[in-house]
Short mmCIF file of C-alpha atoms and ligand atoms in Angstrom, two decimals:
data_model
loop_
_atom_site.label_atom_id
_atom_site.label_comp_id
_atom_site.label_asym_id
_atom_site.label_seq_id
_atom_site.Cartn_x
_atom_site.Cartn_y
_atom_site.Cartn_z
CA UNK O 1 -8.21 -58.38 2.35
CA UNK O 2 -4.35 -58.73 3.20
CA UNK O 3 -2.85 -55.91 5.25
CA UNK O 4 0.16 -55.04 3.25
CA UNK O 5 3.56 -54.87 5.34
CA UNK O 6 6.25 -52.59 4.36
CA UNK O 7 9.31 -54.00 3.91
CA UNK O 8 12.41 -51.79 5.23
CA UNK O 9 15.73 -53.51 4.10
CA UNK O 10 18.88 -52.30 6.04
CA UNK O 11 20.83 -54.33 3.85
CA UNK O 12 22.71 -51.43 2.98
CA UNK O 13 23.22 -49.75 6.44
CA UNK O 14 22.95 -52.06 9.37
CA UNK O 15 24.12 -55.50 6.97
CA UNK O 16 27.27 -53.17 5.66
CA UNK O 17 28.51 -52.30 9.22
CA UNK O 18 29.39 -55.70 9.74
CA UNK O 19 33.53 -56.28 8.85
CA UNK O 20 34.65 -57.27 5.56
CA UNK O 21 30.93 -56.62 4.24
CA UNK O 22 31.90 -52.48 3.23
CA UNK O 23 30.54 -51.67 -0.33
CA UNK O 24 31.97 -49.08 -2.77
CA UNK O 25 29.49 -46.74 -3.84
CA UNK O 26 29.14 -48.21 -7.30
CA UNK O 27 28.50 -51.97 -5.62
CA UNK O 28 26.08 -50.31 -3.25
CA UNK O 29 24.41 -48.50 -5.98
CA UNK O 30 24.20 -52.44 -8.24
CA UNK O 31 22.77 -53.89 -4.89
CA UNK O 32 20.09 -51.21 -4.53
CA UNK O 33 18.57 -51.17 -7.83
CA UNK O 34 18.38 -54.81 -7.62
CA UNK O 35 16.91 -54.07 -4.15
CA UNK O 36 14.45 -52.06 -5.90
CA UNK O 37 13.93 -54.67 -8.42
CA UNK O 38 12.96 -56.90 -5.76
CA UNK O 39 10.01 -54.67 -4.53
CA UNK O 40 11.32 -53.74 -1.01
CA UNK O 41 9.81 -50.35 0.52
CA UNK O 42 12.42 -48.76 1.59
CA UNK O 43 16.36 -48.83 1.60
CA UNK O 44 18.63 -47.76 4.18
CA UNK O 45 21.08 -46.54 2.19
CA UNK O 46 23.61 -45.73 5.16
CA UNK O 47 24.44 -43.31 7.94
CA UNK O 48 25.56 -40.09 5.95
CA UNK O 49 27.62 -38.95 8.44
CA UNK O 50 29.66 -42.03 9.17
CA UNK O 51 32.45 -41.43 6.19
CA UNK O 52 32.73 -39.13 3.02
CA UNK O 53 32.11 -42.40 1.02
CA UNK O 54 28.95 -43.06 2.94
CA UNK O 55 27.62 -39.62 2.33
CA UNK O 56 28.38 -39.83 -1.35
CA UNK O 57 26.85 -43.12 -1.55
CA UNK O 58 23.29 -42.25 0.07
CA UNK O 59 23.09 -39.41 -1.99
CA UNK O 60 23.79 -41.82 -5.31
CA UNK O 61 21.12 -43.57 -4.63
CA UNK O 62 18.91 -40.99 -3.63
CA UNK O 63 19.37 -39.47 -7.09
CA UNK O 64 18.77 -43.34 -8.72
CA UNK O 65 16.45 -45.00 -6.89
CA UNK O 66 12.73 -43.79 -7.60
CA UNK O 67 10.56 -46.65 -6.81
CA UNK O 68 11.47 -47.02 -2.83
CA UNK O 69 12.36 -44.81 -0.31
CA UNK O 70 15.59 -43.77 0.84
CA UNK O 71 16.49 -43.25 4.49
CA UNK O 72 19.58 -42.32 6.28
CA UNK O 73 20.41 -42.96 9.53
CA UNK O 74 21.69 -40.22 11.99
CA UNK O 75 22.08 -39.77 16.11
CA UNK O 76 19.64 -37.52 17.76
CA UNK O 77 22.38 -35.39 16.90
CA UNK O 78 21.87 -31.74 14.94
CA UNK O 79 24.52 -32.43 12.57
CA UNK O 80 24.15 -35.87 11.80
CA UNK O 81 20.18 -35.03 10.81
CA UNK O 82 21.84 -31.94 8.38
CA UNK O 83 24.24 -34.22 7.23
CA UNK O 84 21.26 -37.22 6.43
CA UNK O 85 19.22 -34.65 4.55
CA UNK O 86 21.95 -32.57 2.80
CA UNK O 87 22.94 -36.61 1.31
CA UNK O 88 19.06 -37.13 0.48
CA UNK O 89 18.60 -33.99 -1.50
CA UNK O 90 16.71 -34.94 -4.51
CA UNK O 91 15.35 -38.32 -3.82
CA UNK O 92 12.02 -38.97 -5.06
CA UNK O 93 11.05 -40.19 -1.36
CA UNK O 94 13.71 -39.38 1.24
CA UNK O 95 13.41 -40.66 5.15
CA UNK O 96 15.38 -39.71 7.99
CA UNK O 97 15.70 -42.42 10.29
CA UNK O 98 16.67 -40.10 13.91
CA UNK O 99 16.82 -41.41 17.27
CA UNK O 100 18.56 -42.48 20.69
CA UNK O 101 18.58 -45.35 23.38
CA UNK O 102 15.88 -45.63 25.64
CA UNK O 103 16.60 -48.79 27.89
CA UNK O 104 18.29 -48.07 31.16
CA UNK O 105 21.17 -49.89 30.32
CA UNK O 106 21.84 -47.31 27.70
CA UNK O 107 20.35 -44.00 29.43
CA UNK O 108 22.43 -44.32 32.38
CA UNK O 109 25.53 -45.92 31.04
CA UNK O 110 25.89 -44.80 27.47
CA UNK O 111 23.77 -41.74 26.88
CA UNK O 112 23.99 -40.51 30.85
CA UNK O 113 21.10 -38.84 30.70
CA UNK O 114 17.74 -38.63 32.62
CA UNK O 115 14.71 -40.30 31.28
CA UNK O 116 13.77 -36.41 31.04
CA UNK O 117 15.97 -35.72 29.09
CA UNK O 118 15.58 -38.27 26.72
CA UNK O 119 12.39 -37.97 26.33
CA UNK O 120 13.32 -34.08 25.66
CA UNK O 121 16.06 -35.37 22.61
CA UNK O 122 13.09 -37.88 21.22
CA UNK O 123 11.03 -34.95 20.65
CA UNK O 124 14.33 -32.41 19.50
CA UNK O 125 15.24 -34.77 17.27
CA UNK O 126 11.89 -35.65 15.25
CA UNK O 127 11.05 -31.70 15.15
CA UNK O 128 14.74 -30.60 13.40
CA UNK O 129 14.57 -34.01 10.80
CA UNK O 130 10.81 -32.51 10.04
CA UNK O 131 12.13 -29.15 9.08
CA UNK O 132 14.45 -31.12 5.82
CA UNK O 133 11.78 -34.08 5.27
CA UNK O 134 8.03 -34.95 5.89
CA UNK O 135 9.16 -38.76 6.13
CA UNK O 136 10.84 -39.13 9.46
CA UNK O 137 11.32 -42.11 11.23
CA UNK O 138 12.13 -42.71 14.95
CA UNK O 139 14.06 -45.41 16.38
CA UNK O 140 14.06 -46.28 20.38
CA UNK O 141 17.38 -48.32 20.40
CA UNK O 142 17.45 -51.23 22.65
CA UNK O 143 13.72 -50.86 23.25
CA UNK O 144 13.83 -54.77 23.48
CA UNK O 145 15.40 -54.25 26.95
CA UNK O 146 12.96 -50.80 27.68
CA UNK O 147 10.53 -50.80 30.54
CA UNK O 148 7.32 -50.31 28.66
CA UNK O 149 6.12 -47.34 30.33
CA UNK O 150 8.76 -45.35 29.72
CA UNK O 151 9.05 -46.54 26.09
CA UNK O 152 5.54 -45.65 25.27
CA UNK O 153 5.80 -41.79 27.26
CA UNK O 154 9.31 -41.64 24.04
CA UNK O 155 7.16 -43.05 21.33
CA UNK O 156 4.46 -40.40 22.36
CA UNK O 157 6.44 -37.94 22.15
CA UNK O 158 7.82 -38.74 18.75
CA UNK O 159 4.76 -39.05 16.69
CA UNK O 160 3.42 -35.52 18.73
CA UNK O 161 6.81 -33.89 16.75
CA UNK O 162 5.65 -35.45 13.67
CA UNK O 163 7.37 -38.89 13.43
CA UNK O 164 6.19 -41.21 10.65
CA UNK O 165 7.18 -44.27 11.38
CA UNK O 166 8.27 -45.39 14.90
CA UNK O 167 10.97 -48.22 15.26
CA UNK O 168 11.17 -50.55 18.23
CA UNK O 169 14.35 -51.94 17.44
CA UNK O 170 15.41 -54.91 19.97
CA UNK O 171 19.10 -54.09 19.12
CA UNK O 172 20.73 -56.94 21.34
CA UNK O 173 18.32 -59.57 19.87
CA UNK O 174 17.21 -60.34 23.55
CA UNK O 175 13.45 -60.90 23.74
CA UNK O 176 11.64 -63.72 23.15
CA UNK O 177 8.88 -63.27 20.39
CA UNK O 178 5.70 -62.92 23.20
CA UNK O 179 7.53 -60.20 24.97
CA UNK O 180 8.47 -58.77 21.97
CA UNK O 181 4.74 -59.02 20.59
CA UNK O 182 3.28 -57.65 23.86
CA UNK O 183 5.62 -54.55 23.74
CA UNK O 184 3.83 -53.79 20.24
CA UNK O 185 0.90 -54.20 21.64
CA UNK O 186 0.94 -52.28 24.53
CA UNK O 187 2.23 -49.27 22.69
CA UNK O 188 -0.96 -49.69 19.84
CA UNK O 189 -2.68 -50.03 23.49
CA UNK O 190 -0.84 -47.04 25.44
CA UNK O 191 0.47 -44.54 23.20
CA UNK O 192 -1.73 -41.47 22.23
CA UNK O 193 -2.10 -41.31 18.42
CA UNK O 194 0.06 -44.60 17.90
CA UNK O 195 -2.58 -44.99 14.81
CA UNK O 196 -0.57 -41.46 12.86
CA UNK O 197 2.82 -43.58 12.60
CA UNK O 198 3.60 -47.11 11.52
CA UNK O 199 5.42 -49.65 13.93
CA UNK O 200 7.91 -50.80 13.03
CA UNK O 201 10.12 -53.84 13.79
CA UNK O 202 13.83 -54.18 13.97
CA UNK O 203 15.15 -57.18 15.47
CA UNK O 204 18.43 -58.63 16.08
CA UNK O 205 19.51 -62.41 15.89
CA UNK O 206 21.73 -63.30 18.97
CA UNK O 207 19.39 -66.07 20.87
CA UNK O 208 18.06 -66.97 16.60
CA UNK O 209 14.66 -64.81 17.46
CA UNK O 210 15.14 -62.02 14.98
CA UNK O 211 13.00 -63.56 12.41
CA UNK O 212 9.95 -64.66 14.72
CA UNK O 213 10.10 -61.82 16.72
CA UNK O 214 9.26 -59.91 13.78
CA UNK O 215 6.52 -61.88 13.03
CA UNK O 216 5.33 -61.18 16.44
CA UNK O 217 5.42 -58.16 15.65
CA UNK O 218 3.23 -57.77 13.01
CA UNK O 219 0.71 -59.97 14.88
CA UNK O 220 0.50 -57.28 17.33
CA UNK O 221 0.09 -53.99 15.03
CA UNK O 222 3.51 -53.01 13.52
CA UNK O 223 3.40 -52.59 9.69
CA UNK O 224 6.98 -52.63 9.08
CA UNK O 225 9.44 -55.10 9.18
CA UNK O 226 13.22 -54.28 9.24
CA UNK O 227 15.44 -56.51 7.99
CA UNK O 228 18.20 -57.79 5.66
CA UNK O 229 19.13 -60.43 2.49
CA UNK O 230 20.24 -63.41 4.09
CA UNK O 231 19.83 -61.94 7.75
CA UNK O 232 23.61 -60.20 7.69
CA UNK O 233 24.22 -57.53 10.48
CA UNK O 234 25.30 -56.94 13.31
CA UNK O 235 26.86 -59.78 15.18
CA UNK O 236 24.71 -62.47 15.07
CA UNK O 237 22.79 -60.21 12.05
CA UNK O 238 19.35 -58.95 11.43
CA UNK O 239 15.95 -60.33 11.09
CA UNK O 240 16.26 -62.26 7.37
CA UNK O 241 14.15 -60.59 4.46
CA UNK O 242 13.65 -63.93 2.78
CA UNK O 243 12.55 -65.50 5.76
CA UNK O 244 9.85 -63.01 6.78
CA UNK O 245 8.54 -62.24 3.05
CA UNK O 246 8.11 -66.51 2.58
CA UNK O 247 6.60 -66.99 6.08
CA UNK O 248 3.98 -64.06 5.38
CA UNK O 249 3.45 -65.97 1.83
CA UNK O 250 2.82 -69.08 3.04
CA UNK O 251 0.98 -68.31 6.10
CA UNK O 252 -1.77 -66.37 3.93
CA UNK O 253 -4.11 -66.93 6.82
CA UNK O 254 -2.19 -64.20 8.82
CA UNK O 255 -3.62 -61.65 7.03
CA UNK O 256 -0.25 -60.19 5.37
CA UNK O 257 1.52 -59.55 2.14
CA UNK O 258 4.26 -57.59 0.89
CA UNK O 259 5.53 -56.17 -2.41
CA UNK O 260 8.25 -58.46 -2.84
CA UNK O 261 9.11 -60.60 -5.75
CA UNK O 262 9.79 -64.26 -4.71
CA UNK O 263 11.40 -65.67 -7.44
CA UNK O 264 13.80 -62.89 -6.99
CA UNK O 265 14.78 -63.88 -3.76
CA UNK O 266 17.66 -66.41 -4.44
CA UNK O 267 19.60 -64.32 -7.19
CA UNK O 268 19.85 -61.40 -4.37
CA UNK O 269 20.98 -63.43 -2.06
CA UNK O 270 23.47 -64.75 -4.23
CA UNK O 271 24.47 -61.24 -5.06
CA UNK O 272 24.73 -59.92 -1.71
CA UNK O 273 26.59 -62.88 -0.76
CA UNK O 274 29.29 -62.22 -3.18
CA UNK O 275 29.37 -58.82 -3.60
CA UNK O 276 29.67 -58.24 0.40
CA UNK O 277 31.92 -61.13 0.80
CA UNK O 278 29.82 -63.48 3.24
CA UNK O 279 28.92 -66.95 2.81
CA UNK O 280 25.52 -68.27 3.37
CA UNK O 281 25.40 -70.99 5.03
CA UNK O 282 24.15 -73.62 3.27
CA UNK O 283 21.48 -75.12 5.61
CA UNK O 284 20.22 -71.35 5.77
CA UNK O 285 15.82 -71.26 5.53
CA UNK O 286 15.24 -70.42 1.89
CA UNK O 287 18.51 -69.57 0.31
CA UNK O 288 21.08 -71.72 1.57
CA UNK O 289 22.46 -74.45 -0.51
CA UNK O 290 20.68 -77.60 1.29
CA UNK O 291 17.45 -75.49 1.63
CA UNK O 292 15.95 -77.86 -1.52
CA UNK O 293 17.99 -80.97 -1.92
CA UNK O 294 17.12 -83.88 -0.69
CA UNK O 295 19.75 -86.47 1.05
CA UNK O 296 18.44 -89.15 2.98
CA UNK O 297 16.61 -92.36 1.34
CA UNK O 298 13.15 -91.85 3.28
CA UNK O 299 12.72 -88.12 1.96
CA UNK O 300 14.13 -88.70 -1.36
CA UNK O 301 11.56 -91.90 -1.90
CA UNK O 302 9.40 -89.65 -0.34
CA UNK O 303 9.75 -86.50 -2.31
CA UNK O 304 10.41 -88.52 -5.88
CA UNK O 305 6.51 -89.72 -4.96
CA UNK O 306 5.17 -86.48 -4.70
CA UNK O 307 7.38 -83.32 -3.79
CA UNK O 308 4.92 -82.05 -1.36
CA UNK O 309 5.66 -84.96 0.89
CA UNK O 310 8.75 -83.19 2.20
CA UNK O 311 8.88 -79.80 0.15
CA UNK O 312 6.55 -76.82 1.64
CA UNK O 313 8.22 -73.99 -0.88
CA UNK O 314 7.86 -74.62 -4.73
CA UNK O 315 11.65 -73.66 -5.32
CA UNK O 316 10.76 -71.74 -8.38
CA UNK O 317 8.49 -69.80 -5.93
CA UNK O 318 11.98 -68.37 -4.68
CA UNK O 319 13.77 -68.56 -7.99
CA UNK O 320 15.95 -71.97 -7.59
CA UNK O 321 15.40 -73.78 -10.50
CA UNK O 322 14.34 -76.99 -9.13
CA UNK O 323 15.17 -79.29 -5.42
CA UNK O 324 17.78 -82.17 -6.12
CA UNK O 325 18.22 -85.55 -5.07
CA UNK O 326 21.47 -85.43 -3.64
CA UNK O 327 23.02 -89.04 -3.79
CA UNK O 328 25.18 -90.11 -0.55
CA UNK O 329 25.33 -93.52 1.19
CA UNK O 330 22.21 -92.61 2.61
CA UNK O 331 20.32 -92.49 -0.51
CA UNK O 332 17.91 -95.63 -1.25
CA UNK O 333 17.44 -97.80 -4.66
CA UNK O 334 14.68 -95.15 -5.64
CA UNK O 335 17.30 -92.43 -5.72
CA UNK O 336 19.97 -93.79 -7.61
CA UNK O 337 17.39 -94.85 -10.44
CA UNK O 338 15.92 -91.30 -10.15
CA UNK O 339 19.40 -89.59 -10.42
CA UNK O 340 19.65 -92.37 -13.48
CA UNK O 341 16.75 -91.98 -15.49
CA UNK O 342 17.53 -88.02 -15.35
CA UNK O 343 20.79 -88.87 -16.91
CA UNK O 344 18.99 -90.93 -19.32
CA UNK O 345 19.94 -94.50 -18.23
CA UNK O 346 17.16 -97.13 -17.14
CA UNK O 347 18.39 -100.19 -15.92
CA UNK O 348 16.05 -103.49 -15.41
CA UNK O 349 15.75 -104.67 -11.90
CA UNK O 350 19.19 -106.66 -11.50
CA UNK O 351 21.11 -104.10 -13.43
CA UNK O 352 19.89 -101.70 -10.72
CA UNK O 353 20.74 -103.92 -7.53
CA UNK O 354 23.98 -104.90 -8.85
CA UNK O 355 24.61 -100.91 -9.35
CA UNK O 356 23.27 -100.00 -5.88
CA UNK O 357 25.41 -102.18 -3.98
CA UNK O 358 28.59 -100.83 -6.09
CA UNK O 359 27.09 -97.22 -5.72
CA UNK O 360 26.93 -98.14 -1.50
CA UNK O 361 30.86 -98.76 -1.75
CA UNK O 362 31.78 -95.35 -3.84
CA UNK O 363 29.50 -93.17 -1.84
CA UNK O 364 31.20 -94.27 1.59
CA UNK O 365 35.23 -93.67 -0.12
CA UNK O 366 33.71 -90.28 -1.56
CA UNK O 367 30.51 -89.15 0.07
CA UNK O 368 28.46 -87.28 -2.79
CA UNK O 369 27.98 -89.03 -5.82
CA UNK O 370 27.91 -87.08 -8.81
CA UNK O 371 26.72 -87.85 -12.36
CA UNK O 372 30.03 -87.96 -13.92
CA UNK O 373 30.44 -90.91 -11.29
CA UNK O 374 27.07 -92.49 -11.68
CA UNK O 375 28.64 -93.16 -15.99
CA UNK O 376 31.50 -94.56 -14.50
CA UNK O 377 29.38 -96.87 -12.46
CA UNK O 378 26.81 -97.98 -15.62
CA UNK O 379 29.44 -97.82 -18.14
CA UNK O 380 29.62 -101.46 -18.83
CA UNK O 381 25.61 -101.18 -19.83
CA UNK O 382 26.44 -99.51 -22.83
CA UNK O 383 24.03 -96.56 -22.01
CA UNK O 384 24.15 -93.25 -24.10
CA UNK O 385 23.74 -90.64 -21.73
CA UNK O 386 21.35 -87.80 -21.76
CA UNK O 387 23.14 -85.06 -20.43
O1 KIV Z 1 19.75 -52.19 16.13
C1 KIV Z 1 19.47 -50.98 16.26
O2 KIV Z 1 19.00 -50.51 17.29
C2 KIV Z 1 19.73 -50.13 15.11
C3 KIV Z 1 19.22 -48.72 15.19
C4 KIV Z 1 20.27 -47.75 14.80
C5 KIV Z 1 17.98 -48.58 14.38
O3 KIV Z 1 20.26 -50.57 14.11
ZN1 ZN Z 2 20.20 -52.77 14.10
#
């Protein structure tokens, strides 16, 4: 029996913050029914309070999407949690996501507060979301870089005011993924009632850890994973949706599924890519261009002998139609009469070597060869091509 992992994509909130990425409430609205589409738990929608156009657009969606939740982010702030539920008013499932810094990098030099006091604010902050929603959610920012202690005595305090969900967000992307697993655990170990909310785990990409720091995550007891299409975000960007929901899928013998739709993963991330103006780039895990062609001889003999020699993802798992042999001046014999016969040519043995060395020459003036300039290559065989 899998444990199922909610999925929590901030695609919307914490992947729009980032410059040039800002959506118009109609493109946000596209984006989240396709989000929806893809089976995700829960949208961020935004942080109501932000702008006007923010507002309006969390409460679009709130009135459109049915099938996932919709949360808006807020401070620990009385208006900002008025603001979040006055923009969620009539969604089928509405979360407010409330909450404050806890490290003492932030207490002392951002918040200036005492630990006291924050722990005071945790608890403020839950109760007032609880009078406009049952669904609240708490997040501890820059718990990554929170003494443990101290973090658990917040967390405590949070779920006692009613907090669904608890977030452990390592906002600077800091930890490495057995610190960041212990911390889980030592809250499911520490924290009075941890077993009312879910943990959940929001991690940020500046040393590349977001992705298996979530995983640690869920080794260690959190059941939700925050994260966004093609890992956009803050800075260095969030943990990466596709990444997580894959790993989980082909590492069955964790214990873990999710709701998501594979073979919808590469049109999203197509979509988010253009809509929010940001490139993937293209040796990215799972989406990126590269992530299922073939270039150098050894894999592609390899792969064109059985695909499982170098491919661990069925591409149509993840909706790509199918890996290609990419033909460069690294490519071997096997590859050129592969990217051949799926042009419909077949030459005999000499035909091919004569080709091949000719093919060597043109792929070190222009790098990739393409089909249109494998036909100029074979045109004196008389071949009528397939495609
Ligand atoms: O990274 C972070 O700490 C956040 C919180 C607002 C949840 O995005
Ligand atoms: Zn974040």
């Amino acid at each position: 029996m899998q444990q199922r992992i909610q999925i929590f994509d901030t695609t919307l909130r914490d992947g729009e913050q980032v410059p040039g990425c800002g959506l118009t409430k109609s493109k946000k609205l596209e984006l989240a029914k396709h989000l929806e589409a893809l089976g995700v738990d829960v949208i961020e929608a935004g942080f109501p309070i932000s702008s006007p156009g923010d507002f309006q657009s969390v409460r679009l969606l709130a009135k459109e999407i049915k099938d996932a939740s919709i949360c808006g982010l807020s401070r620990a702030v009385k208006k900002d949690i008025e603001c979040a539920a006055e923009a969620l008013k009539g969604a089928a499932r509405p979360r407010i996501h409330t909450g404050l810094g806890t490290s003492d990098q932030h207490v002392f030099t951002k918040l200036k507060m005492t630990h006291e006091e924050v722990i005071a604010k945790a608890k403020e902050c839950v109760t007032y979301a609880k009078n406009f929603v049952d669904d609240v959610e708490f997040y501890a920012e820059d718990a990554g870089r929170t003494d443990n202690e101290f973090l658990a005595q917040v967390v405590e305090a949070a779920i006692a005011a009613g907090a669904t969900v608890v977030n452990i967000p390592d906002t600077t992307g800091f930890c490495m993924p057995e610190v960041y697993g212990a911390k889980i655990k030592y809250l499911k170990d520490n924290v009075k009632d941890i077993d009312k909310a879910i943990i959940s785990a929001h991690c940020h990409n500046d040393l590349g850890l977001a992705t298996a720091n979530s995983i640690a995550a869920i080794k260690n007891g959190a059941g939700q994973i925050e994260c966004t299409i093609n890992g956009i975000g803050e800075r260095a960007g969030n943990t990466s949706l596709e990444e997580v929901v894959m790993i989980m899928k082909k590492h069955e013998w964790m214990g873990f599924e999710t709701g998501i739709d594979s073979k919808l993963l590469y049109p999203i991330s197509r979509m988010v890519s253009e809509t929010m103006h940001m490139p993937v780039q293209p040796n990215k895990a799972i989406v990126g261009a590269n992530a299922f062609s073939h270039s150098s001889g050894i894999h592609q003999d390899g792969v064109i002998k059985n695909k499982d020699n170098y491919e661990i993802i069925d591409p149509y798992e993840v909706g790509v139609n199918k890996s290609s042999i990419i033909l460069t001046a690294r490519s071997g014999r096997a590859a050129l009469n592969f990217r051949l016969a799926e042009i419909g040519v077949n030459l005999s043995k000499d035909e091919l070597e004569e080709t091949y060395q000719q093919f060597l020459t043109m792929a070190d003036e222009i790098n990739v060869v393409e089909d249109d300039d494998l036909k100029h290559l074979v045109k004196n065989y008389n071949h009528v091509f397939s495609k």
